[in-house]
């Protein structure tokens, strides 16, 4: 059997897969239709791995017995369809990597909240002294870490795209936080296809594995009901009556363990779900209660996810640039009990703004639309919100938002849209927002000193 493998896409995931394949004796070729970052080129060159960029040389690629593709490449892509026609197997980097480790994998997915829950789970395990690695959509690629394979546990954030590329992947703990419509263009606009993708997480799990899931989510509840899941089930809920749930602001776990959300650094119901999932995973792995309590106080979340930036004139500015869909915005809006000035906009992905209408009516006093085409956002809210302004300049957006705000209000950047009309990506949008806020803060402080 041929030992030739082609890696399609040379980002973090693809480069990691190439390095692992090389270490396992494969004849490796890397092909990226775009431009490869210099840092990844160096890693490939140093490992003696052949690569190309700006094209896909099918004559070389189709000599392979296996293709490991970037999760960003759709199965509908021309190169994948041609490979399928030639009966060449293709899988994802995580599927490839997992077969080369005996470490226990904690895999976390969901439409929203994946990164926070992944980082928190990793933090809880690491602080407790477990030998743990962080992989997937955060940290290094799983494959790259398995070249050395020095960890006993890996906490892995997984998107639906990554789960689509799995066949035999079997985590020891699987976490499913929520399912709401997203990436519908990738799933033939069928919600059932997207749900099936998320439940691929549990398809190979056995009786000694563990499945943690948010049972209040109707799509998850239905999905669990119609599948024969062998893993041990650990539902979490915001309603009383479930083994792990919230009662009067406290997260309550089996055995009488309780954590008051006020004693943690994360706010909002969505973060209660994220924390209950992460804590449940830590408890399954034997982390003691005192360690969990202390670690919840020292956790630092990733940038661009409900990230406090600064306070100007007693107005807090919060960067939630990662919120690129309406469901994420609902989570953000529901995290605050104070009046909000909401900055939103960008490239609309087919948003249904009715999902946040109630929250907007209750909390939002002004809307600053930040984008090249704000028509859909404006049309959705112009009757609800009297104070509505449009701009395509981040500095103007920040300054205008402060103008609408009063003391103890919050200015929230939670866009509901993709960022590519004005920015490179959501990180760039968040970074420019933070810079604009800090510049405005400095301006106000300079004026105060002169008075």
JSON list of C-alpha atoms in Angstrom, two decimals, residues 75 80 100 132 178 207 269 330 350 360 414 420:
[
{"chain": "A", "resi": 75, "resn": "UNK", "atom": "CA", "xyz": [-16.13, 18.53, 0.49]},
{"chain": "A", "resi": 80, "resn": "UNK", "atom": "CA", "xyz": [-11.99, 16.94, -3.24]},
{"chain": "A", "resi": 100, "resn": "UNK", "atom": "CA", "xyz": [-1.16, 8.18, 17.08]},
{"chain": "A", "resi": 132, "resn": "UNK", "atom": "CA", "xyz": [-2.41, 18.53, 29.50]},
{"chain": "A", "resi": 178, "resn": "UNK", "atom": "CA", "xyz": [-25.40, 24.30, 21.89]},
{"chain": "A", "resi": 207, "resn": "UNK", "atom": "CA", "xyz": [-19.56, 2.87, 27.51]},
{"chain": "A", "resi": 269, "resn": "UNK", "atom": "CA", "xyz": [-26.18, 32.52, 31.48]},
{"chain": "A", "resi": 330, "resn": "UNK", "atom": "CA", "xyz": [-27.96, 37.23, 22.11]},
{"chain": "A", "resi": 350, "resn": "UNK", "atom": "CA", "xyz": [-28.35, 35.69, 6.49]},
{"chain": "A", "resi": 360, "resn": "UNK", "atom": "CA", "xyz": [-32.58, 44.74, 22.14]},
{"chain": "A", "resi": 414, "resn": "UNK", "atom": "CA", "xyz": [-20.91, 42.55, 19.23]},
{"chain": "A", "resi": 420, "resn": "UNK", "atom": "CA", "xyz": [-14.39, 41.29, 5.81]}
]
